[in-house]
Amino acid sequence: MFEEGTILKQRYGEENVFDLSLGNPIMEPPAEFHQELRNLAEHPLPGMHRYMENAGYAETRAAVAKQLSLETGFNFTMNDIIMTCGAAGALNVVLKTILNPGDEVIIFAPYFAEYINYVDNHGGVARILPAGEQFTINLGVLEPTIAARTKAVIINSPNNPTGIVYSEDSLHQLGEMLHKKEAQYETQIFLISDETYRRIIYDGLKYPSILQHHPRSIIATSHSKDLSLPGERIGYI
């Protein structure tokens, strides 16, 4: 991906090429991050270089749970959190867990291009739907698309690449529709929310949580954008 961008910039000029495929922050991480790395290098924790639990360090998961509880108003514990190799790893873990061959995953365009590969990795079939006006959730095309093999809907808010933040009302309507379709087909449909840009919001917008709108909601996120740490691959479910 990055190599292709370099080639195109050489061919057409750097000022004429804009990479909207993914966010690769040019800002440096906070000073506190560098200081903590120095502290760990000078005063390593016992066993910090050994294998860890598959879900991640217990104290890390507990810290994430505490922060999420403050942000969302829901009571999370460390048992609700799984640390992953970035948001990409989080999405792959989720899809591997819930998909059987031939299960369908609905994605709204425009979308992060790798979603298609993630679904395909685990035997799923991606169904791409157009967004509504102003890139909102298009409930009109979603309803007839949901079928007996629909296993999940992936949303990304704030969206890459449009930046749209889905409103509380649109998420409520989405949750109601999923509940209706679950009853119709006697299935479970997961709502997967890629929230990598959750903490990068402007104009005083409020970020609504999906958790109060659908009981089978899963959040996949990372600190690649908000802390400018894409190379460290710090993500969680």
CSV table of C-alpha atoms in Angstrom, one decimal:
chain,number,residue,atom,x,y,z
A,1,MET,CA,0.0,0.0,0.0
A,2,PHE,CA,2.7,2.5,1.0
A,3,GLU,CA,5.0,1.3,-1.8
A,4,GLU,CA,2.3,2.0,-4.4
A,5,GLY,CA,1.8,5.5,-3.0
A,6,THR,CA,5.5,6.2,-3.3
A,7,ILE,CA,5.5,5.1,-6.9
A,8,LEU,CA,2.5,7.2,-7.8
A,9,LYS,CA,4.1,10.3,-6.1
A,10,GLN,CA,7.3,9.8,-8.1
A,11,ARG,CA,5.2,9.5,-11.3
A,12,TYR,CA,2.7,12.3,-10.8
A,13,GLY,CA,4.3,14.5,-8.1
A,14,GLU,CA,3.8,14.4,-4.4
A,15,GLU,CA,1.4,17.3,-4.4
A,16,ASN,CA,-0.9,15.5,-6.8
A,17,VAL,CA,-1.3,12.2,-4.9
A,18,PHE,CA,-3.6,11.8,-1.8
A,19,ASP,CA,-3.7,8.5,0.0
A,20,LEU,CA,-7.2,8.0,1.4
A,21,SER,CA,-6.7,4.3,2.0
A,22,LEU,CA,-5.8,4.5,5.7
A,23,GLY,CA,-4.7,7.0,8.3
A,24,ASN,CA,-0.9,7.0,8.9
A,25,PRO,CA,-0.4,9.9,11.4
A,26,ILE,CA,2.5,12.3,10.9
A,27,MET,CA,2.2,13.7,14.4
A,28,GLU,CA,4.5,12.2,17.0
A,29,PRO,CA,3.2,10.4,20.0
A,30,PRO,CA,2.7,12.3,23.3
A,31,ALA,CA,5.7,13.1,25.4
A,32,GLU,CA,4.3,10.9,28.2
A,33,PHE,CA,4.5,7.8,25.9
A,34,HIS,CA,8.3,8.4,25.4
A,35,GLN,CA,8.8,9.0,29.1
A,36,GLU,CA,7.0,5.7,30.0
A,37,LEU,CA,9.2,3.8,27.5
A,38,ARG,CA,12.3,5.3,29.2
A,39,ASN,CA,11.0,4.3,32.6
A,40,LEU,CA,10.3,0.7,31.4
A,41,ALA,CA,13.8,0.5,29.8
A,42,GLU,CA,15.5,1.7,33.0
A,43,HIS,CA,13.2,-0.1,35.4
A,44,PRO,CA,11.8,-3.2,33.6
A,45,LEU,CA,8.9,-5.0,35.2
A,46,PRO,CA,9.5,-8.6,36.2
A,47,GLY,CA,8.7,-10.9,33.3
A,48,MET,CA,7.8,-8.1,30.9
A,49,HIS,CA,9.5,-9.9,28.0
A,50,ARG,CA,7.9,-13.3,28.6
A,51,TYR,CA,4.8,-14.7,26.8
A,52,MET,CA,1.6,-13.2,28.1
A,53,GLU,CA,-2.0,-14.4,28.4
A,54,ASN,CA,-3.6,-14.6,24.9
A,55,ALA,CA,-6.0,-11.8,25.9
A,56,GLY,CA,-3.3,-9.5,27.0
A,57,TYR,CA,-1.9,-8.4,30.4
A,58,ALA,CA,-4.6,-8.4,33.1
A,59,GLU,CA,-3.6,-4.9,34.3
A,60,THR,CA,-3.7,-3.5,30.8
A,61,ARG,CA,-7.2,-4.9,30.2
A,62,ALA,CA,-8.3,-3.6,33.5
A,63,ALA,CA,-7.1,-0.1,32.7
A,64,VAL,CA,-8.8,-0.2,29.3
A,65,ALA,CA,-12.0,-1.4,31.0
A,66,LYS,CA,-11.9,1.4,33.5
A,67,GLN,CA,-11.4,4.1,30.8
A,68,LEU,CA,-14.2,2.6,28.6
A,69,SER,CA,-16.5,2.6,31.7
A,70,LEU,CA,-15.9,6.3,32.2
A,71,GLU,CA,-16.4,7.1,28.5
A,72,THR,CA,-19.6,5.1,27.9
A,73,GLY,CA,-21.3,4.8,31.2
A,74,PHE,CA,-21.3,1.0,31.0
A,75,ASN,CA,-19.6,-1.1,33.7
A,76,PHE,CA,-16.8,-2.9,31.9
A,77,THR,CA,-14.4,-5.3,33.5
A,78,MET,CA,-11.1,-6.8,32.3
A,79,ASN,CA,-13.1,-9.9,31.2
A,80,ASP,CA,-14.8,-7.8,28.6
A,81,ILE,CA,-11.5,-6.8,27.0
A,82,ILE,CA,-9.2,-8.6,24.6
A,83,MET,CA,-5.9,-6.9,23.6
A,84,THR,CA,-5.1,-7.3,19.9
A,85,CYS,CA,-2.5,-6.4,17.2
A,86,GLY,CA,-4.1,-3.1,16.3
A,87,ALA,CA,-7.7,-2.7,15.1
A,88,ALA,CA,-7.0,-4.9,12.1
A,89,GLY,CA,-6.1,-7.7,14.4
A,90,ALA,CA,-9.3,-7.0,16.4
A,91,LEU,CA,-11.5,-7.2,13.4
A,92,ASN,CA,-9.9,-10.4,12.2
A,93,VAL,CA,-10.3,-12.0,15.6
A,94,VAL,CA,-14.0,-11.0,15.7
A,95,LEU,CA,-14.7,-12.3,12.2
A,96,LYS,CA,-12.8,-15.5,12.7
A,97,THR,CA,-14.9,-16.1,15.8
A,98,ILE,CA,-18.4,-15.4,14.4
A,99,LEU,CA,-18.2,-16.4,10.7
A,100,ASN,CA,-19.0,-19.8,9.1
A,101,PRO,CA,-18.2,-20.3,5.4
A,102,GLY,CA,-20.8,-18.4,3.3
A,103,ASP,CA,-21.9,-16.1,6.1
A,104,GLU,CA,-22.6,-12.5,4.9
A,105,VAL,CA,-21.1,-9.3,6.3
A,106,ILE,CA,-22.7,-6.0,5.3
A,107,ILE,CA,-20.4,-3.0,4.8
A,108,PHE,CA,-21.4,0.6,3.8
A,109,ALA,CA,-19.4,2.4,1.1
A,110,PRO,CA,-17.1,4.2,1.2
A,111,TYR,CA,-15.1,2.0,3.5
A,112,PHE,CA,-11.6,1.0,4.6
A,113,ALA,CA,-10.5,-1.3,1.7
A,114,GLU,CA,-9.1,-4.0,3.9
A,115,TYR,CA,-12.5,-4.9,5.3
A,116,ILE,CA,-13.1,-7.0,2.2
A,117,ASN,CA,-9.9,-9.0,2.8
A,118,TYR,CA,-10.8,-9.5,6.5
A,119,VAL,CA,-14.2,-11.0,5.6
A,120,ASP,CA,-12.7,-13.1,2.9
A,121,ASN,CA,-9.9,-14.4,5.3
A,122,HIS,CA,-12.5,-16.2,7.3
A,123,GLY,CA,-14.8,-17.6,4.6
A,124,GLY,CA,-17.3,-14.7,4.7
A,125,VAL,CA,-19.0,-12.9,1.8
A,126,ALA,CA,-18.9,-9.1,1.9
A,127,ARG,CA,-22.1,-7.2,0.8
A,128,ILE,CA,-21.3,-3.6,-0.1
A,129,LEU,CA,-24.1,-1.1,0.2
A,130,PRO,CA,-24.1,2.6,-0.9
A,131,ALA,CA,-24.3,5.2,1.9
A,132,GLY,CA,-27.2,7.5,2.3
A,133,GLU,CA,-27.1,11.3,1.7
A,134,GLN,CA,-24.2,13.0,3.5
A,135,PHE,CA,-22.7,9.5,3.9
A,136,THR,CA,-25.1,8.4,6.6
A,137,ILE,CA,-26.3,4.9,7.3
A,138,ASN,CA,-28.6,3.9,4.4
A,139,LEU,CA,-31.4,2.1,6.2
A,140,GLY,CA,-33.5,1.9,3.0
A,141,VAL,CA,-31.0,-0.3,1.2
A,142,LEU,CA,-30.0,-2.2,4.3
A,143,GLU,CA,-33.3,-3.7,5.2
A,144,PRO,CA,-33.8,-5.7,2.0
A,145,THR,CA,-30.2,-6.8,2.0
A,146,ILE,CA,-30.3,-8.4,5.4
A,147,ALA,CA,-31.0,-12.1,4.8
A,148,ALA,CA,-30.8,-15.4,6.7
A,149,ARG,CA,-27.0,-15.7,6.1
A,150,THR,CA,-26.3,-12.2,7.4
A,151,LYS,CA,-24.0,-12.6,10.4
A,152,ALA,CA,-22.7,-9.0,10.9
A,153,VAL,CA,-22.9,-5.4,9.9
A,154,ILE,CA,-19.6,-3.4,10.1
A,155,ILE,CA,-19.8,0.3,10.7
A,156,ASN,CA,-16.9,2.8,11.0
A,157,SER,CA,-17.6,6.1,12.8
A,158,PRO,CA,-16.0,8.5,12.6
A,159,ASN,CA,-15.8,7.1,9.1
A,160,ASN,CA,-12.7,6.6,7.0
A,161,PRO,CA,-12.5,8.3,4.6
A,162,THR,CA,-15.5,10.7,4.9
A,163,GLY,CA,-15.2,11.7,8.6
A,164,ILE,CA,-19.0,11.4,9.2
A,165,VAL,CA,-20.0,10.6,12.8
A,166,TYR,CA,-23.2,8.5,12.9
A,167,SER,CA,-25.9,10.1,15.0
A,168,GLU,CA,-27.6,8.6,18.0
A,169,ASP,CA,-30.8,8.4,16.1
A,170,SER,CA,-29.3,6.6,13.2
A,171,LEU,CA,-27.7,4.0,15.5
A,172,HIS,CA,-31.0,3.6,17.3
A,173,GLN,CA,-32.8,2.9,14.1
A,174,LEU,CA,-30.1,0.5,13.0
A,175,GLY,CA,-30.4,-1.4,16.2
A,176,GLU,CA,-34.1,-1.7,15.9
A,177,MET,CA,-33.8,-3.0,12.3
A,178,LEU,CA,-31.3,-5.6,13.4
A,179,HIS,CA,-33.6,-6.7,16.2
A,180,LYS,CA,-36.5,-7.0,13.7
A,181,LYS,CA,-34.4,-9.0,11.3
A,182,GLU,CA,-33.1,-11.3,14.0
A,183,ALA,CA,-36.7,-12.1,14.9
A,184,GLN,CA,-37.7,-12.6,11.3
A,185,TYR,CA,-34.9,-15.1,10.5
A,186,GLU,CA,-34.4,-16.5,14.0
A,187,THR,CA,-30.7,-15.7,13.9
A,188,GLN,CA,-28.2,-13.5,15.7
A,189,ILE,CA,-26.7,-10.5,13.8
A,190,PHE,CA,-23.6,-8.8,15.3
A,191,LEU,CA,-23.0,-5.1,15.0
A,192,ILE,CA,-19.2,-4.5,14.7
A,193,SER,CA,-18.1,-0.9,15.2
A,194,ASP,CA,-14.6,0.1,14.1
A,195,GLU,CA,-13.9,3.0,16.4
A,196,THR,CA,-10.3,3.8,15.5
A,197,TYR,CA,-11.1,7.5,15.1
A,198,ARG,CA,-13.4,7.7,18.1
A,199,ARG,CA,-11.4,10.3,20.0
A,200,ILE,CA,-10.7,12.5,17.0
A,201,ILE,CA,-13.9,14.5,16.8
A,202,TYR,CA,-14.4,18.2,16.1
A,203,ASP,CA,-17.1,20.9,16.1
A,204,GLY,CA,-18.4,19.8,19.5
A,205,LEU,CA,-19.9,16.6,18.2
A,206,LYS,CA,-20.9,13.9,20.7
A,207,TYR,CA,-19.8,10.3,20.1
A,208,PRO,CA,-22.8,8.0,20.7
A,209,SER,CA,-22.1,4.4,21.8
A,210,ILE,CA,-23.5,1.5,19.9
A,211,LEU,CA,-23.8,-0.6,23.1
A,212,GLN,CA,-27.1,0.8,24.2
A,213,HIS,CA,-28.7,0.2,20.8
A,214,HIS,CA,-27.9,-3.5,20.0
A,215,PRO,CA,-27.1,-6.3,22.5
A,216,ARG,CA,-24.8,-8.1,20.2
A,217,SER,CA,-22.4,-5.1,19.6
A,218,ILE,CA,-18.7,-5.5,19.4
A,219,ILE,CA,-16.2,-2.6,19.4
A,220,ALA,CA,-12.9,-2.9,17.6
A,221,THR,CA,-10.4,-0.1,18.1
A,222,SER,CA,-6.8,0.9,18.6
A,223,HIS,CA,-4.5,3.8,19.6
A,224,SER,CA,-3.0,4.0,16.2
A,225,LYS,CA,-4.7,7.4,15.4
A,226,ASP,CA,-5.5,9.1,18.7
A,227,LEU,CA,-2.0,8.6,20.2
A,228,SER,CA,-0.2,8.4,16.8
A,229,LEU,CA,1.0,4.8,17.5
A,230,PRO,CA,0.2,2.8,14.4
A,231,GLY,CA,3.6,1.0,14.5
A,232,GLU,CA,3.1,-0.3,18.0
A,233,ARG,CA,-0.1,-2.2,17.0
A,234,ILE,CA,-2.0,-1.5,20.3
A,235,GLY,CA,-5.6,-2.5,19.7
A,236,TYR,CA,-8.4,-4.2,21.6
A,237,ILE,CA,-11.9,-5.6,21.4
